[in-house]
Tab-separated table of C-alpha atoms in Angstrom:
chain	number	residue	atom	x	y	z
A	1	UNK	CA	-68.645	124.513	9.616
A	2	UNK	CA	-69.347	128.129	8.652
A	3	UNK	CA	-69.572	127.001	5.010
A	4	UNK	CA	-72.112	124.332	5.947
A	5	UNK	CA	-74.364	126.787	7.787
A	6	UNK	CA	-74.061	129.122	4.814
A	7	UNK	CA	-75.332	126.286	2.614
A	8	UNK	CA	-78.241	125.724	5.012
A	9	UNK	CA	-79.233	129.414	4.947
A	10	UNK	CA	-78.985	129.518	1.157
A	11	UNK	CA	-81.036	126.299	0.850
A	12	UNK	CA	-83.751	127.779	3.074
A	13	UNK	CA	-83.916	130.915	0.917
A	14	UNK	CA	-84.053	128.876	-2.305
A	15	UNK	CA	-86.889	126.668	-1.015
A	16	UNK	CA	-88.805	129.687	0.280
A	17	UNK	CA	-88.645	131.339	-3.156
A	18	UNK	CA	-90.340	128.318	-4.761
A	19	UNK	CA	-93.270	127.553	-2.443
A	20	UNK	CA	-95.159	125.471	-5.016
A	21	UNK	CA	-92.274	123.093	-5.627
A	22	UNK	CA	-91.472	122.958	-1.906
A	23	UNK	CA	-95.079	122.166	-0.944
A	24	UNK	CA	-95.428	119.345	-3.487
A	25	UNK	CA	-92.085	117.799	-2.509
A	26	UNK	CA	-92.799	118.062	1.242
A	27	UNK	CA	-96.243	116.454	0.894
A	28	UNK	CA	-94.833	113.639	-1.245
A	29	UNK	CA	-92.028	112.911	1.200
A	30	UNK	CA	-94.314	113.274	4.229
A	31	UNK	CA	-96.637	110.583	2.890
A	32	UNK	CA	-93.756	108.211	2.158
A	33	UNK	CA	-91.873	108.754	5.418
A	34	UNK	CA	-95.104	108.927	7.419
A	35	UNK	CA	-96.318	105.542	6.143
A	36	UNK	CA	-92.966	103.943	7.028
A	37	UNK	CA	-92.903	105.563	10.462
A	38	UNK	CA	-96.479	104.500	11.245
A	39	UNK	CA	-95.843	100.862	10.328
A	40	UNK	CA	-92.534	100.903	12.207
A	41	UNK	CA	-94.345	102.216	15.299
A	42	UNK	CA	-96.574	99.107	15.124
A	43	UNK	CA	-93.550	96.819	14.721
A	44	UNK	CA	-91.824	98.633	17.595
A	45	UNK	CA	-94.868	98.347	19.839
A	46	UNK	CA	-95.319	94.624	19.163
A	47	UNK	CA	-91.741	93.365	18.864
A	48	UNK	CA	-89.087	95.864	19.930
A	49	UNK	CA	-90.190	98.110	22.797
A	50	UNK	CA	-88.419	97.084	26.030
A	51	UNK	CA	-90.188	96.793	29.354
A	52	UNK	CA	-89.932	99.910	31.565
A	53	UNK	CA	-87.607	98.190	34.030
A	54	UNK	CA	-83.865	98.478	34.745
A	55	UNK	CA	-81.545	96.566	32.387
A	56	UNK	CA	-84.400	95.487	30.143
A	57	UNK	CA	-81.886	94.595	27.421
A	58	UNK	CA	-80.818	91.567	29.525
A	59	UNK	CA	-84.323	90.079	29.565
A	60	UNK	CA	-85.015	87.081	27.331
A	61	UNK	CA	-87.945	84.761	26.709
A	62	UNK	CA	-87.601	80.975	26.613
A	63	UNK	CA	-89.873	78.909	24.384
A	64	UNK	CA	-89.874	75.338	23.093
A	65	UNK	CA	-90.783	73.765	19.805
A	66	UNK	CA	-90.557	70.370	18.135
A	67	UNK	CA	-88.764	69.395	14.956
A	68	UNK	CA	-90.857	70.396	11.959
A	69	UNK	CA	-93.183	72.635	14.000
A	70	UNK	CA	-93.150	76.287	12.864
A	71	UNK	CA	-94.575	77.870	16.023
A	72	UNK	CA	-93.025	77.695	19.513
A	73	UNK	CA	-94.975	77.151	22.712
A	74	UNK	CA	-94.558	77.699	26.449
A	75	UNK	CA	-92.682	75.427	28.880
A	76	UNK	CA	-93.627	73.037	31.622
A	77	UNK	CA	-92.761	74.114	35.152
A	78	UNK	CA	-90.245	71.269	35.739
A	79	UNK	CA	-88.430	72.194	32.517
A	80	UNK	CA	-88.436	75.830	33.613
A	81	UNK	CA	-86.765	74.881	36.895
A	82	UNK	CA	-84.031	73.021	35.024
A	83	UNK	CA	-83.314	76.018	32.803
A	84	UNK	CA	-83.398	78.428	35.735
A	85	UNK	CA	-80.763	76.274	37.433
A	86	UNK	CA	-78.277	77.347	34.727
A	87	UNK	CA	-77.062	80.139	36.981
A	88	UNK	CA	-73.896	80.676	34.937
A	89	UNK	CA	-76.199	81.877	32.122
A	90	UNK	CA	-79.311	83.228	33.853
A	91	UNK	CA	-79.224	85.565	36.832
A	92	UNK	CA	-82.848	84.609	37.522
A	93	UNK	CA	-85.969	83.448	35.725
A	94	UNK	CA	-89.692	83.385	36.413
A	95	UNK	CA	-92.879	81.911	35.014
A	96	UNK	CA	-96.154	83.650	34.324
A	97	UNK	CA	-99.539	82.801	32.884
A	98	UNK	CA	-102.862	84.682	32.627
A	99	UNK	CA	-105.693	83.386	34.792
A	100	UNK	CA	-109.323	84.209	35.555
A	101	UNK	CA	-110.676	84.829	39.056
A	102	UNK	CA	-113.712	86.417	40.660
A	103	UNK	CA	-112.926	89.335	42.962
A	104	UNK	CA	-115.359	90.632	45.575
A	105	UNK	CA	-114.853	93.570	47.928
A	106	UNK	CA	-116.834	94.184	51.145
A	107	UNK	CA	-119.642	91.861	50.166
A	108	UNK	CA	-120.218	93.518	46.784
A	109	UNK	CA	-121.107	91.486	43.714
A	110	UNK	CA	-118.080	89.602	42.350
A	111	UNK	CA	-116.336	91.030	39.308
A	112	UNK	CA	-114.082	89.299	36.826
A	113	UNK	CA	-110.415	89.693	37.707
A	114	UNK	CA	-107.711	88.716	35.179
A	115	UNK	CA	-104.243	88.718	36.732
A	116	UNK	CA	-100.968	87.098	35.812
A	117	UNK	CA	-100.117	84.120	37.967
A	118	UNK	CA	-96.363	84.558	38.443
A	119	UNK	CA	-93.404	82.882	40.080
A	120	UNK	CA	-92.190	84.032	43.516
A	121	UNK	CA	-89.208	86.011	42.145
A	122	UNK	CA	-91.089	87.726	39.310
A	123	UNK	CA	-90.716	91.268	40.665
A	124	UNK	CA	-87.224	90.684	42.046
A	125	UNK	CA	-85.984	89.492	38.659
A	126	UNK	CA	-87.478	92.519	36.900
A	127	UNK	CA	-86.201	94.808	39.670
A	128	UNK	CA	-89.614	96.459	39.555
A	129	UNK	CA	-90.604	98.721	42.442
A	130	UNK	CA	-94.245	99.366	43.259
A	131	UNK	CA	-95.845	102.675	42.402
A	132	UNK	CA	-97.748	102.466	45.711
A	133	UNK	CA	-97.202	100.047	48.575
A	134	UNK	CA	-94.799	97.270	47.692
A	135	UNK	CA	-94.477	94.186	45.517
A	136	UNK	CA	-94.123	90.678	46.923
A	137	UNK	CA	-90.826	88.858	47.253
A	138	UNK	CA	-90.033	85.164	47.477
A	139	UNK	CA	-90.185	85.186	51.280
A	140	UNK	CA	-93.711	86.652	51.130
A	141	UNK	CA	-95.228	83.883	49.028
A	142	UNK	CA	-93.375	80.680	49.903
A	143	UNK	CA	-94.546	78.424	52.690
A	144	UNK	CA	-97.960	77.286	53.827
A	145	UNK	CA	-100.637	79.903	53.290
A	146	UNK	CA	-98.115	82.651	52.706
A	147	UNK	CA	-99.149	83.146	49.100
A	148	UNK	CA	-102.464	84.846	49.917
A	149	UNK	CA	-101.236	88.269	48.801
A	150	UNK	CA	-101.280	89.996	45.408
A	151	UNK	CA	-100.352	93.209	43.636
A	152	UNK	CA	-102.808	95.323	41.647
A	153	UNK	CA	-102.019	96.820	38.273
A	154	UNK	CA	-102.376	100.588	38.079
A	155	UNK	CA	-105.326	100.373	35.659
A	156	UNK	CA	-107.201	97.888	37.891
A	157	UNK	CA	-106.495	100.068	40.936
A	158	UNK	CA	-108.171	102.962	39.142
A	159	UNK	CA	-111.038	100.874	37.752
A	160	UNK	CA	-111.968	98.877	40.853
A	161	UNK	CA	-110.954	101.254	43.650
A	162	UNK	CA	-110.870	104.718	42.056
A	163	UNK	CA	-107.170	105.100	42.836
A	164	UNK	CA	-107.782	105.066	46.606
A	165	UNK	CA	-104.392	104.531	48.368
A	166	UNK	CA	-106.130	103.195	51.482
A	167	UNK	CA	-106.887	99.885	49.718
A	168	UNK	CA	-103.240	98.856	50.201
A	169	UNK	CA	-103.278	96.339	53.030
A	170	UNK	CA	-107.014	95.745	52.546
A	171	UNK	CA	-108.347	92.201	52.275
A	172	UNK	CA	-110.465	91.162	49.289
A	173	UNK	CA	-111.740	87.775	48.157
A	174	UNK	CA	-110.528	85.981	45.063
A	175	UNK	CA	-112.846	83.043	44.352
A	176	UNK	CA	-113.964	83.267	47.994
A	177	UNK	CA	-110.390	83.056	49.315
A	178	UNK	CA	-109.134	86.060	51.352
A	179	UNK	CA	-106.172	87.849	49.772
A	180	UNK	CA	-104.340	90.977	50.896
A	181	UNK	CA	-103.412	93.795	48.496
A	182	UNK	CA	-99.717	94.553	48.963
A	183	UNK	CA	-99.306	97.334	46.426
A	184	UNK	CA	-99.874	98.780	42.968
A	185	UNK	CA	-97.513	98.570	40.000
A	186	UNK	CA	-96.221	101.779	38.347
A	187	UNK	CA	-98.511	103.433	35.812
A	188	UNK	CA	-96.182	102.741	32.877
A	189	UNK	CA	-95.829	99.018	33.603
A	190	UNK	CA	-98.520	97.052	31.782
A	191	UNK	CA	-97.304	93.510	32.303
A	192	UNK	CA	-95.382	90.986	30.266
A	193	UNK	CA	-98.167	90.099	27.826
A	194	UNK	CA	-97.956	92.501	24.917
A	195	UNK	CA	-101.555	93.392	24.091
A	196	UNK	CA	-103.339	92.416	27.289
A	197	UNK	CA	-103.856	94.800	30.201
A	198	UNK	CA	-103.795	92.457	33.197
A	199	UNK	CA	-105.519	93.367	36.443
A	200	UNK	CA	-102.799	92.293	38.831
A	201	UNK	CA	-100.181	89.732	39.848
A	202	UNK	CA	-100.966	86.694	41.991
A	203	UNK	CA	-98.131	84.397	43.155
A	204	UNK	CA	-98.300	80.821	41.940
A	205	UNK	CA	-98.563	79.568	45.522
A	206	UNK	CA	-101.596	81.821	46.017
A	207	UNK	CA	-103.289	80.597	42.837
A	208	UNK	CA	-102.808	77.026	44.086
A	209	UNK	CA	-104.687	77.943	47.275
A	210	UNK	CA	-107.637	78.875	45.068
A	211	UNK	CA	-107.293	76.030	42.589
A	212	UNK	CA	-105.372	73.023	43.998
A	213	UNK	CA	-105.349	71.426	40.522
A	214	UNK	CA	-102.647	73.928	39.566
A	215	UNK	CA	-100.234	71.955	41.744
A	216	UNK	CA	-100.647	68.975	39.420
A	217	UNK	CA	-100.076	71.254	36.433
A	218	UNK	CA	-96.938	72.630	38.084
A	219	UNK	CA	-95.534	69.141	38.640
A	220	UNK	CA	-96.371	67.763	35.179
A	221	UNK	CA	-93.330	67.882	32.882
A	222	UNK	CA	-95.509	67.286	29.830
A	223	UNK	CA	-97.821	70.254	30.521
A	224	UNK	CA	-96.385	73.312	28.734
A	225	UNK	CA	-98.613	75.862	30.472
A	226	UNK	CA	-96.023	78.362	31.701
A	227	UNK	CA	-94.432	81.229	29.835
A	228	UNK	CA	-90.859	81.928	30.900
A	229	UNK	CA	-88.928	85.183	31.192
A	230	UNK	CA	-85.302	85.240	32.313
A	231	UNK	CA	-82.504	87.727	32.899
A	232	UNK	CA	-79.075	87.020	31.472
A	233	UNK	CA	-76.021	87.213	33.675
A	234	UNK	CA	-73.957	90.373	33.030
A	235	UNK	CA	-71.682	89.823	30.038
A	236	UNK	CA	-73.547	86.762	28.721
A	237	UNK	CA	-74.586	87.196	25.085
A	238	UNK	CA	-77.753	85.918	23.461
A	239	UNK	CA	-75.710	83.485	21.361
A	240	UNK	CA	-74.057	82.034	24.472
A	241	UNK	CA	-77.441	81.628	26.166
A	242	UNK	CA	-78.833	79.837	23.116
A	243	UNK	CA	-75.870	77.460	22.954
A	244	UNK	CA	-76.065	76.616	26.660
A	245	UNK	CA	-79.853	76.158	26.550
A	246	UNK	CA	-79.505	73.792	23.577
A	247	UNK	CA	-77.093	71.634	25.576
A	248	UNK	CA	-79.535	71.614	28.497
A	249	UNK	CA	-82.427	70.666	26.180
A	250	UNK	CA	-80.412	67.694	24.909
A	251	UNK	CA	-79.766	66.583	28.485
A	252	UNK	CA	-83.462	66.851	29.376
A	253	UNK	CA	-84.379	64.806	26.299
A	254	UNK	CA	-82.074	62.025	27.513
A	255	UNK	CA	-83.340	62.134	31.112
A	256	UNK	CA	-87.062	62.566	30.352
A	257	UNK	CA	-87.619	61.119	26.868
A	258	UNK	CA	-91.400	60.795	27.191
A	259	UNK	CA	-91.880	64.525	27.738
A	260	UNK	CA	-88.810	66.028	26.079
A	261	UNK	CA	-87.853	63.887	23.103
A	262	UNK	CA	-87.432	66.132	20.051
A	263	UNK	CA	-87.875	69.361	22.047
A	264	UNK	CA	-85.887	72.357	20.817
A	265	UNK	CA	-85.427	75.287	23.190
A	266	UNK	CA	-85.385	78.834	21.792
A	267	UNK	CA	-84.044	81.954	23.497
A	268	UNK	CA	-85.286	85.311	22.173
A	269	UNK	CA	-85.101	88.940	23.233
A	270	UNK	CA	-88.052	89.377	25.590
A	271	UNK	CA	-90.158	91.700	23.371
A	272	UNK	CA	-90.201	89.173	20.512
A	273	UNK	CA	-92.374	86.718	22.472
A	274	UNK	CA	-94.313	89.234	24.558
A	275	UNK	CA	-97.592	88.838	22.682
A	276	UNK	CA	-97.443	85.065	22.907
A	277	UNK	CA	-94.785	82.354	22.351
A	278	UNK	CA	-96.057	81.357	18.909
A	279	UNK	CA	-95.628	84.958	17.719
A	280	UNK	CA	-91.891	84.331	17.424
A	281	UNK	CA	-92.658	82.110	14.441
A	282	UNK	CA	-95.074	84.284	12.468
A	283	UNK	CA	-94.707	87.902	13.596
A	284	UNK	CA	-91.238	88.735	12.139
A	285	UNK	CA	-92.141	87.579	8.583
A	286	UNK	CA	-95.400	89.532	8.672
A	287	UNK	CA	-93.546	92.608	9.922
A	288	UNK	CA	-90.991	92.282	7.114
A	289	UNK	CA	-93.763	92.067	4.507
A	290	UNK	CA	-95.471	95.218	5.767
A	291	UNK	CA	-92.196	97.110	6.092
A	292	UNK	CA	-91.327	96.030	2.547
A	293	UNK	CA	-94.635	97.326	1.195
A	294	UNK	CA	-94.283	100.752	2.781
A	295	UNK	CA	-90.631	100.853	1.690
A	296	UNK	CA	-91.915	100.611	-1.891
A	297	UNK	CA	-94.143	103.615	-1.193
A	298	UNK	CA	-91.104	105.547	0.033
A	299	UNK	CA	-89.047	104.522	-3.021
A	300	UNK	CA	-91.800	105.842	-5.294
A	301	UNK	CA	-91.920	109.079	-3.292
A	302	UNK	CA	-88.121	109.433	-3.563
A	303	UNK	CA	-88.239	108.835	-7.310
A	304	UNK	CA	-90.938	111.473	-7.770
A	305	UNK	CA	-89.098	114.065	-5.703
A	306	UNK	CA	-85.804	113.270	-7.455
A	307	UNK	CA	-87.490	113.828	-10.822
A	308	UNK	CA	-88.872	117.145	-9.579
A	309	UNK	CA	-85.418	118.193	-8.431
A	310	UNK	CA	-83.821	117.166	-11.730
A	311	UNK	CA	-86.417	119.183	-13.627
A	312	UNK	CA	-85.845	122.149	-11.350
A	313	UNK	CA	-82.092	121.692	-11.706
A	314	UNK	CA	-82.368	122.065	-15.475
A	315	UNK	CA	-83.837	125.518	-14.959
A	316	UNK	CA	-80.886	126.355	-12.662
A	317	UNK	CA	-78.125	125.289	-15.087
A	318	UNK	CA	-77.158	128.892	-15.783
A	319	UNK	CA	-76.978	129.617	-12.030
A	320	UNK	CA	-74.720	126.600	-11.459
A	321	UNK	CA	-72.492	127.487	-14.415
A	322	UNK	CA	-72.025	131.004	-13.035
A	323	UNK	CA	-71.044	129.599	-9.640
A	324	UNK	CA	-68.541	127.236	-11.211
A	325	UNK	CA	-67.068	129.977	-13.399
A	326	UNK	CA	-66.617	132.195	-10.331
A	327	UNK	CA	-64.476	129.543	-8.655
A	328	UNK	CA	-66.891	127.271	-6.805
A	329	UNK	CA	-65.753	123.655	-6.860
A	330	UNK	CA	-67.980	120.957	-8.286
A	331	UNK	CA	-68.036	119.350	-4.853
A	332	UNK	CA	-69.353	122.595	-3.341
A	333	UNK	CA	-72.157	122.775	-5.892
A	334	UNK	CA	-73.077	119.162	-5.253
A	335	UNK	CA	-72.977	119.751	-1.473
A	336	UNK	CA	-75.292	122.741	-1.825
A	337	UNK	CA	-77.898	120.702	-3.683
A	338	UNK	CA	-77.592	117.843	-1.195
A	339	UNK	CA	-78.152	120.300	1.669
A	340	UNK	CA	-81.278	121.590	-0.112
A	341	UNK	CA	-82.513	118.029	-0.582
A	342	UNK	CA	-81.844	117.010	3.034
A	343	UNK	CA	-83.480	120.192	4.365
A	344	UNK	CA	-86.504	119.488	2.195
A	345	UNK	CA	-86.607	115.916	3.463
A	346	UNK	CA	-86.313	117.001	7.104
A	347	UNK	CA	-89.295	119.301	6.639
A	348	UNK	CA	-91.125	116.379	5.067
A	349	UNK	CA	-90.047	114.197	7.999
A	350	UNK	CA	-91.497	116.684	10.483
A	351	UNK	CA	-94.795	116.602	8.595
A	352	UNK	CA	-94.517	112.800	8.450
A	353	UNK	CA	-94.427	112.655	12.254
A	354	UNK	CA	-97.833	114.332	12.362
A	355	UNK	CA	-99.194	111.745	9.926
A	356	UNK	CA	-97.564	108.887	11.850
A	357	UNK	CA	-98.855	110.249	15.175
A	358	UNK	CA	-102.401	110.356	13.835
A	359	UNK	CA	-102.100	106.853	12.344
A	360	UNK	CA	-100.538	105.418	15.521
A	361	UNK	CA	-103.307	106.892	17.677
A	362	UNK	CA	-105.954	105.505	15.320
A	363	UNK	CA	-104.370	102.034	15.447
A	364	UNK	CA	-103.972	102.193	19.237
A	365	UNK	CA	-107.657	103.082	19.598
A	366	UNK	CA	-108.719	100.088	17.504
A	367	UNK	CA	-111.034	97.779	19.471
A	368	UNK	CA	-111.427	94.068	18.844
A	369	UNK	CA	-114.599	92.042	19.202
A	370	UNK	CA	-113.739	90.682	22.639
A	371	UNK	CA	-114.398	91.553	26.262
A	372	UNK	CA	-110.794	90.843	27.266
A	373	UNK	CA	-108.860	93.888	28.541
A	374	UNK	CA	-106.692	94.398	25.454
A	375	UNK	CA	-104.275	97.285	25.125
A	376	UNK	CA	-102.500	98.468	21.980
A	377	UNK	CA	-99.660	100.953	22.382
A	378	UNK	CA	-98.104	102.206	19.145
A	379	UNK	CA	-96.966	105.558	20.501
A	380	UNK	CA	-94.025	107.395	18.947
A	381	UNK	CA	-91.250	106.784	21.449
A	382	UNK	CA	-87.562	107.645	21.075
A	383	UNK	CA	-86.875	104.591	18.910
A	384	UNK	CA	-89.590	105.589	16.447
A	385	UNK	CA	-88.419	109.205	16.372
A	386	UNK	CA	-84.844	108.094	15.632
A	387	UNK	CA	-86.169	105.846	12.883
A	388	UNK	CA	-88.088	108.770	11.339
A	389	UNK	CA	-84.987	110.986	11.527
A	390	UNK	CA	-82.880	108.295	9.866
A	391	UNK	CA	-85.450	107.822	7.120
A	392	UNK	CA	-85.589	111.575	6.508
A	393	UNK	CA	-81.786	111.885	6.242
A	394	UNK	CA	-81.517	108.835	3.974
A	395	UNK	CA	-84.337	110.104	1.787
A	396	UNK	CA	-82.689	113.513	1.515
A	397	UNK	CA	-79.402	112.023	0.364
A	398	UNK	CA	-81.081	109.651	-2.115
A	399	UNK	CA	-83.269	112.329	-3.695
A	400	UNK	CA	-80.462	114.897	-3.869
A	401	UNK	CA	-77.675	112.678	-5.185
A	402	UNK	CA	-78.649	112.556	-8.873
A	403	UNK	CA	-79.483	116.281	-9.179
A	404	UNK	CA	-76.205	117.086	-7.391
A	405	UNK	CA	-74.171	114.932	-9.777
A	406	UNK	CA	-75.851	116.535	-12.805
A	407	UNK	CA	-75.275	120.054	-11.502
A	408	UNK	CA	-71.599	119.307	-10.828
A	409	UNK	CA	-71.144	118.502	-14.521
A	410	UNK	CA	-72.717	121.724	-15.798
A	411	UNK	CA	-71.159	123.173	-18.995
A	412	UNK	CA	-69.507	126.512	-18.215
A	413	UNK	CA	-69.829	127.804	-21.810
C-alpha cells in the first residue's frame, strides 16, 4: 500500500510539471465522460431511478400487449383484480390513472386540479407516510360515501394553499362535490407517473362519486384504462413473477375470450413503465442508441489521450530505462504509468461532473409546449455519480494500458 501511495504522489508531481499536457488531456476526457454522464442521468431519470419509498426494488409494473403489437398498454380493472389475487407472488397491488377535476375553495373561482385516481391500498402498498397529516387507507375510502377524502401533493399544497398546514382537515369542492383534505405527501415524492407532477391523490371510490360513469369503466373487462403497480412478495424474483403472470393470463384468456384472447401480460421493474406503459416498448432501444453515440465520443477521447500519452512516453524512454536499470520491475513501471493515467482520468471525471451537472440542469429546465404540469428530473444522484466514477476508472485504465506496455519494454542500452 505504501508503494501505491508513492506512485500516486509521483504521478501528481509528474502531471503538475507538464500543465499543458495535463490541461489538454483533462479537457478531452472531461468532454467524453461528461457527455456519457449527462445522457446516463437522463436514462436514469426516465428508466432507472426508484421511487423514494421503502423497498422500492420490490415494486413492479404490470402491462398487457397483444401478439404482434410492439407497445404495451394498461389493464382493465377486472384483470387487475385477478392478478392482485395472486398473493403468493404479489404482496399487494394498486391501480392508478390521471384525471381532471375542478377544485374550488371557499367560494373562489374553480381551478384545474389534476390528481391520480388510485386504488384504496395505494399508499399502504407503497408504505408511504404523509409529510403532513396522513394518507388514506382502505378503511377510509371503502363503503358508501367514504371515499370523499383526498391527499394533496406537496407542490399543489404550496401552489394552491401557500404551504398552510391548517388546510389539513379542510373541506374543498371537486367538481362541486365536498372532499376533505387528509394530508400532504412528502416533498420528494412526485407520484408514479414519470414526467407529470400530479396535484394529489383521489381514491377510486371518491372519483366515482364525482363521475358515476367510472363505475362502468371499472367493471368493464375490455376497458384497459388502469395502470397497475404491484409489490412482489419477499424472495420472489422478477422471473418467477413473469412466469406466474403468464399462466394467469392464459387462464383469463380461456375464461374471458372476448376480452382476453391473445393478451400477453408483461411484468417490468416499476421505473421502466413509469412514464407510460407503451414506453416499455420504445424507451430502452432509444436509450441504447443515445448511450451508444456518446460511447463513441468517449472512445475517440480515449484514443486521443492514449496517443498523447504514447507521444509523451517516447520522450520519457530514457527515464524509464534508468528506472529499469536501477532495479525497478517492468510491472512497477507499468503500474506507475497506469496510476498516472487513472489520476488524470479522475481529474477529468471531476471536471466531467461539472459539465454533466450543467447539462442535466439545462435538460431538467426544458419546457414543452403544453399546459400540463410536467416535471423533468435528471439530477445527479448516487447512481449517476457511481456511473461517472466507473467511467473515469475504466477510461484511466484504457488510456494508460498501451503506454504502460510500451514503457515496460524499454531498451536498457
